Amino acid sequence: DTLQRHCLPVQRWGSRSTGAQLKPLCAFYALALGAATLCLELSPEFGLAGFLLLSSHHWGLSHSISAPQLSHGYRASARPLLLGAAIVSTLVLTHWTESIAFLQLLDPIHAKRMMRMIQVFGGVSVAGLTSTSCWEAIRRGSGCCWQGALKEVSLLLALLM
């Protein structure tokens, strides 16, 4: 439901879309890629922070967790963003050598500082996810659905292995 309202469904692209309908979408993606490239070129730290936030949003919303929906489709909780941040930081920190090599390509002088930023980003996200999950469990009491929490824990454990 949310995807149908906020995104162009992929199923509709094939048969009913025309070039005129896809031009705004292509223009948006070209503009977004250009802005991201410019941001990474001018200020790698700022560009990386933006990339991490957008990646967290993407990963968090792609793994549905138990939070109430608002009328416009977004979750009434920071938990999806925190889950996404925990996933992204776990991926980066468990592949330290590759991550530091990539960061050195972006900015050789500040690569270690950016890696420390990702460590803080990861620690805050895991602490935030843990505290919001506990708060949600306490708030719901015995009616709490533990499937969402189990899914979150299993996702993080799968990334660590």
PDB file of C-alpha atoms in Angstrom:
ATOM      1  CA  ASP A   1       0.000   0.000   0.000  1.00  0.00           C
ATOM      2  CA  THR A   2       2.756   2.457   0.940  1.00  0.00           C
ATOM      3  CA  LEU A   3       4.815   1.597  -2.122  1.00  0.00           C
ATOM      4  CA  GLN A   4       1.831   2.113  -4.400  1.00  0.00           C
ATOM      5  CA  ARG A   5       1.238   5.574  -2.984  1.00  0.00           C
ATOM      6  CA  HIS A   6       4.840   6.788  -2.696  1.00  0.00           C
ATOM      7  CA  CYS A   7       6.692   5.070  -5.523  1.00  0.00           C
ATOM      8  CA  LEU A   8       6.096   4.046  -9.078  1.00  0.00           C
ATOM      9  CA  PRO A   9       5.317   0.343  -8.908  1.00  0.00           C
ATOM     10  CA  VAL A  10       7.723  -1.673 -10.994  1.00  0.00           C
ATOM     11  CA  GLN A  11       4.900  -3.817 -12.371  1.00  0.00           C
ATOM     12  CA  ARG A  12       3.363  -0.802 -14.128  1.00  0.00           C
ATOM     13  CA  TRP A  13       6.557   0.146 -15.954  1.00  0.00           C
ATOM     14  CA  GLY A  14       6.520  -2.640 -18.498  1.00  0.00           C
ATOM     15  CA  SER A  15       3.274  -2.446 -20.410  1.00  0.00           C
ATOM     16  CA  ARG A  16       1.552   0.856 -19.684  1.00  0.00           C
ATOM     17  CA  SER A  17       4.388   3.339 -19.255  1.00  0.00           C
ATOM     18  CA  THR A  18       5.449   5.664 -21.991  1.00  0.00           C
ATOM     19  CA  GLY A  19       8.655   7.594 -22.389  1.00  0.00           C
ATOM     20  CA  ALA A  20       6.847  10.744 -21.267  1.00  0.00           C
ATOM     21  CA  GLN A  21       5.821   9.078 -18.001  1.00  0.00           C
ATOM     22  CA  LEU A  22       9.356   7.897 -17.265  1.00  0.00           C
ATOM     23  CA  LYS A  23      11.102  11.210 -18.033  1.00  0.00           C
ATOM     24  CA  PRO A  24      10.354  12.807 -14.630  1.00  0.00           C
ATOM     25  CA  LEU A  25      11.562   9.675 -12.830  1.00  0.00           C
ATOM     26  CA  CYS A  26      14.751   9.506 -14.906  1.00  0.00           C
ATOM     27  CA  ALA A  27      15.327  13.229 -14.349  1.00  0.00           C
ATOM     28  CA  PHE A  28      14.884  12.782 -10.598  1.00  0.00           C
ATOM     29  CA  TYR A  29      17.395   9.909 -10.463  1.00  0.00           C
ATOM     30  CA  ALA A  30      19.900  11.788 -12.636  1.00  0.00           C
ATOM     31  CA  LEU A  31      19.559  14.854 -10.399  1.00  0.00           C
ATOM     32  CA  ALA A  32      19.902  12.742  -7.232  1.00  0.00           C
ATOM     33  CA  LEU A  33      23.016  10.988  -8.572  1.00  0.00           C
ATOM     34  CA  GLY A  34      24.527  14.309  -9.626  1.00  0.00           C
ATOM     35  CA  ALA A  35      23.833  15.859  -6.212  1.00  0.00           C
ATOM     36  CA  ALA A  36      25.294  12.834  -4.417  1.00  0.00           C
ATOM     37  CA  THR A  37      28.413  12.888  -6.597  1.00  0.00           C
ATOM     38  CA  LEU A  38      28.872  16.620  -6.055  1.00  0.00           C
ATOM     39  CA  CYS A  39      28.390  16.218  -2.303  1.00  0.00           C
ATOM     40  CA  LEU A  40      30.900  13.359  -2.102  1.00  0.00           C
ATOM     41  CA  GLU A  41      33.387  15.347  -4.196  1.00  0.00           C
ATOM     42  CA  LEU A  42      33.103  18.625  -2.278  1.00  0.00           C
ATOM     43  CA  SER A  43      32.717  17.231   1.227  1.00  0.00           C
ATOM     44  CA  PRO A  44      33.268  13.468   1.562  1.00  0.00           C
ATOM     45  CA  GLU A  45      32.309  13.448   5.253  1.00  0.00           C
ATOM     46  CA  PHE A  46      29.008  15.224   4.619  1.00  0.00           C
ATOM     47  CA  GLY A  47      28.331  13.067   1.576  1.00  0.00           C
ATOM     48  CA  LEU A  48      29.052   9.896   3.543  1.00  0.00           C
ATOM     49  CA  ALA A  49      26.752  11.006   6.363  1.00  0.00           C
ATOM     50  CA  GLY A  50      23.947  11.624   3.865  1.00  0.00           C
ATOM     51  CA  PHE A  51      24.573   8.278   2.202  1.00  0.00           C
ATOM     52  CA  LEU A  52      24.470   6.474   5.566  1.00  0.00           C
ATOM     53  CA  LEU A  53      21.194   8.144   6.518  1.00  0.00           C
ATOM     54  CA  LEU A  54      19.556   7.334   3.183  1.00  0.00           C
ATOM     55  CA  SER A  55      20.861   3.759   3.325  1.00  0.00           C
ATOM     56  CA  SER A  56      19.527   3.399   6.859  1.00  0.00           C
ATOM     57  CA  HIS A  57      16.138   4.641   5.741  1.00  0.00           C
ATOM     58  CA  HIS A  58      16.128   2.210   2.800  1.00  0.00           C
ATOM     59  CA  TRP A  59      17.270  -0.849   4.784  1.00  0.00           C
ATOM     60  CA  GLY A  60      15.043  -0.051   7.750  1.00  0.00           C
ATOM     61  CA  LEU A  61      11.882   0.296   5.693  1.00  0.00           C
ATOM     62  CA  SER A  62      12.677  -2.749   3.576  1.00  0.00           C
ATOM     63  CA  HIS A  63      12.533  -4.913   6.708  1.00  0.00           C
ATOM     64  CA  SER A  64       9.086  -4.338   8.148  1.00  0.00           C
ATOM     65  CA  ILE A  65       9.053  -4.310  11.935  1.00  0.00           C
ATOM     66  CA  SER A  66       6.148  -4.027  14.304  1.00  0.00           C
ATOM     67  CA  ALA A  67       5.380  -0.322  14.596  1.00  0.00           C
ATOM     68  CA  PRO A  68       2.010   1.335  14.071  1.00  0.00           C
ATOM     69  CA  GLN A  69       1.375   2.894  10.643  1.00  0.00           C
ATOM     70  CA  LEU A  70       0.470   6.549  10.282  1.00  0.00           C
ATOM     71  CA  SER A  71      -2.150   7.687   7.787  1.00  0.00           C
ATOM     72  CA  HIS A  72       0.492   8.616   5.187  1.00  0.00           C
ATOM     73  CA  GLY A  73       2.128   5.183   5.382  1.00  0.00           C
ATOM     74  CA  TYR A  74       5.287   5.904   7.366  1.00  0.00           C
ATOM     75  CA  ARG A  75       5.917   4.199  10.660  1.00  0.00           C
ATOM     76  CA  ALA A  76       5.252   6.106  13.861  1.00  0.00           C
ATOM     77  CA  SER A  77       8.593   4.975  15.213  1.00  0.00           C
ATOM     78  CA  ALA A  78      12.297   5.603  14.731  1.00  0.00           C
ATOM     79  CA  ARG A  79      12.850   1.840  14.911  1.00  0.00           C
ATOM     80  CA  PRO A  80      13.003   1.254  11.128  1.00  0.00           C
ATOM     81  CA  LEU A  81      15.678   3.947  10.749  1.00  0.00           C
ATOM     82  CA  LEU A  82      17.598   2.571  13.736  1.00  0.00           C
ATOM     83  CA  LEU A  83      17.339  -0.973  12.379  1.00  0.00           C
ATOM     84  CA  GLY A  84      18.631   0.200   9.011  1.00  0.00           C
ATOM     85  CA  ALA A  85      21.479   2.088  10.679  1.00  0.00           C
ATOM     86  CA  ALA A  86      22.417  -1.007  12.674  1.00  0.00           C
ATOM     87  CA  ILE A  87      22.399  -3.125   9.501  1.00  0.00           C
ATOM     88  CA  VAL A  88      24.485  -0.636   7.505  1.00  0.00           C
ATOM     89  CA  SER A  89      27.030  -0.058  10.264  1.00  0.00           C
ATOM     90  CA  THR A  90      27.348  -3.798  10.905  1.00  0.00           C
ATOM     91  CA  LEU A  91      28.053  -4.396   7.220  1.00  0.00           C
ATOM     92  CA  VAL A  92      30.665  -1.631   7.132  1.00  0.00           C
ATOM     93  CA  LEU A  93      32.373  -2.538  10.401  1.00  0.00           C
ATOM     94  CA  THR A  94      32.541  -6.283   9.719  1.00  0.00           C
ATOM     95  CA  HIS A  95      34.283  -5.535   6.409  1.00  0.00           C
ATOM     96  CA  TRP A  96      36.826  -3.153   7.916  1.00  0.00           C
ATOM     97  CA  THR A  97      39.589  -3.570   5.315  1.00  0.00           C
ATOM     98  CA  GLU A  98      37.337  -2.988   2.315  1.00  0.00           C
ATOM     99  CA  SER A  99      35.536  -0.118   4.033  1.00  0.00           C
ATOM    100  CA  ILE A 100      38.708   1.738   4.999  1.00  0.00           C
ATOM    101  CA  ALA A 101      40.087   1.255   1.468  1.00  0.00           C
ATOM    102  CA  PHE A 102      36.909   2.784   0.017  1.00  0.00           C
ATOM    103  CA  LEU A 103      37.004   5.674   2.485  1.00  0.00           C
ATOM    104  CA  GLN A 104      40.643   6.334   1.576  1.00  0.00           C
ATOM    105  CA  LEU A 105      39.551   6.685  -2.050  1.00  0.00           C
ATOM    106  CA  LEU A 106      36.963   9.268  -0.986  1.00  0.00           C
ATOM    107  CA  ASP A 107      39.225  11.235   1.334  1.00  0.00           C
ATOM    108  CA  PRO A 108      42.713   9.881   2.152  1.00  0.00           C
ATOM    109  CA  ILE A 109      43.284  12.427   4.918  1.00  0.00           C
ATOM    110  CA  HIS A 110      40.068  11.829   6.876  1.00  0.00           C
ATOM    111  CA  ALA A 111      39.397   8.120   6.214  1.00  0.00           C
ATOM    112  CA  LYS A 112      40.065   7.004   9.789  1.00  0.00           C
ATOM    113  CA  ARG A 113      37.929   9.819  11.187  1.00  0.00           C
ATOM    114  CA  MET A 114      35.055   8.790   8.901  1.00  0.00           C
ATOM    115  CA  MET A 115      35.433   5.184  10.078  1.00  0.00           C
ATOM    116  CA  ARG A 116      35.200   6.380  13.695  1.00  0.00           C
ATOM    117  CA  MET A 117      32.062   8.292  12.682  1.00  0.00           C
ATOM    118  CA  ILE A 118      30.583   5.037  11.366  1.00  0.00           C
ATOM    119  CA  GLN A 119      31.503   3.289  14.638  1.00  0.00           C
ATOM    120  CA  VAL A 120      29.626   5.957  16.607  1.00  0.00           C
ATOM    121  CA  PHE A 121      26.757   5.756  14.102  1.00  0.00           C
ATOM    122  CA  GLY A 122      26.598   1.985  14.673  1.00  0.00           C
ATOM    123  CA  GLY A 123      26.793   2.194  18.455  1.00  0.00           C
ATOM    124  CA  VAL A 124      24.071   4.821  18.652  1.00  0.00           C
ATOM    125  CA  SER A 125      21.839   2.864  16.279  1.00  0.00           C
ATOM    126  CA  VAL A 126      22.189  -0.424  18.176  1.00  0.00           C
ATOM    127  CA  ALA A 127      21.606   1.321  21.520  1.00  0.00           C
ATOM    128  CA  GLY A 128      18.629   3.205  20.084  1.00  0.00           C
ATOM    129  CA  LEU A 129      17.158   0.084  18.497  1.00  0.00           C
ATOM    130  CA  THR A 130      17.551  -1.858  21.743  1.00  0.00           C
ATOM    131  CA  SER A 131      15.989   0.871  23.868  1.00  0.00           C
ATOM    132  CA  THR A 132      13.071   1.515  21.502  1.00  0.00           C
ATOM    133  CA  SER A 133      12.410  -2.224  21.168  1.00  0.00           C
ATOM    134  CA  CYS A 134      12.392  -2.621  24.963  1.00  0.00           C
ATOM    135  CA  TRP A 135      10.154   0.423  25.328  1.00  0.00           C
ATOM    136  CA  GLU A 136       7.737  -0.976  22.735  1.00  0.00           C
ATOM    137  CA  ALA A 137       7.660  -4.356  24.518  1.00  0.00           C
ATOM    138  CA  ILE A 138       7.011  -2.708  27.894  1.00  0.00           C
ATOM    139  CA  ARG A 139       4.380  -0.390  26.425  1.00  0.00           C
ATOM    140  CA  ARG A 140       2.464  -3.219  24.784  1.00  0.00           C
ATOM    141  CA  GLY A 141       2.814  -5.490  27.798  1.00  0.00           C
ATOM    142  CA  SER A 142       1.473  -8.997  27.382  1.00  0.00           C
ATOM    143  CA  GLY A 143      -0.098  -8.115  24.022  1.00  0.00           C
ATOM    144  CA  CYS A 144       3.323  -7.511  22.498  1.00  0.00           C
ATOM    145  CA  CYS A 145       4.028  -9.239  19.227  1.00  0.00           C
ATOM    146  CA  TRP A 146       7.459 -10.820  19.659  1.00  0.00           C
ATOM    147  CA  GLN A 147       7.772 -11.777  15.991  1.00  0.00           C
ATOM    148  CA  GLY A 148       9.033  -8.290  15.068  1.00  0.00           C
ATOM    149  CA  ALA A 149      11.661  -8.310  17.816  1.00  0.00           C
ATOM    150  CA  LEU A 150      12.735 -11.836  16.874  1.00  0.00           C
ATOM    151  CA  LYS A 151      13.076 -10.759  13.240  1.00  0.00           C
ATOM    152  CA  GLU A 152      15.241  -7.775  14.242  1.00  0.00           C
ATOM    153  CA  VAL A 153      17.533  -9.916  16.392  1.00  0.00           C
ATOM    154  CA  SER A 154      17.850 -12.634  13.749  1.00  0.00           C
ATOM    155  CA  LEU A 155      18.655 -10.034  11.079  1.00  0.00           C
ATOM    156  CA  LEU A 156      21.465  -8.568  13.159  1.00  0.00           C
ATOM    157  CA  LEU A 157      22.794 -12.019  14.089  1.00  0.00           C
ATOM    158  CA  ALA A 158      22.765 -13.093  10.436  1.00  0.00           C
ATOM    159  CA  LEU A 159      24.840 -10.051   9.541  1.00  0.00           C
ATOM    160  CA  LEU A 160      27.380 -10.795  12.260  1.00  0.00           C
ATOM    161  CA  MET A 161      27.949 -14.379  11.118  1.00  0.00           C
TER     162      MET A 161
END
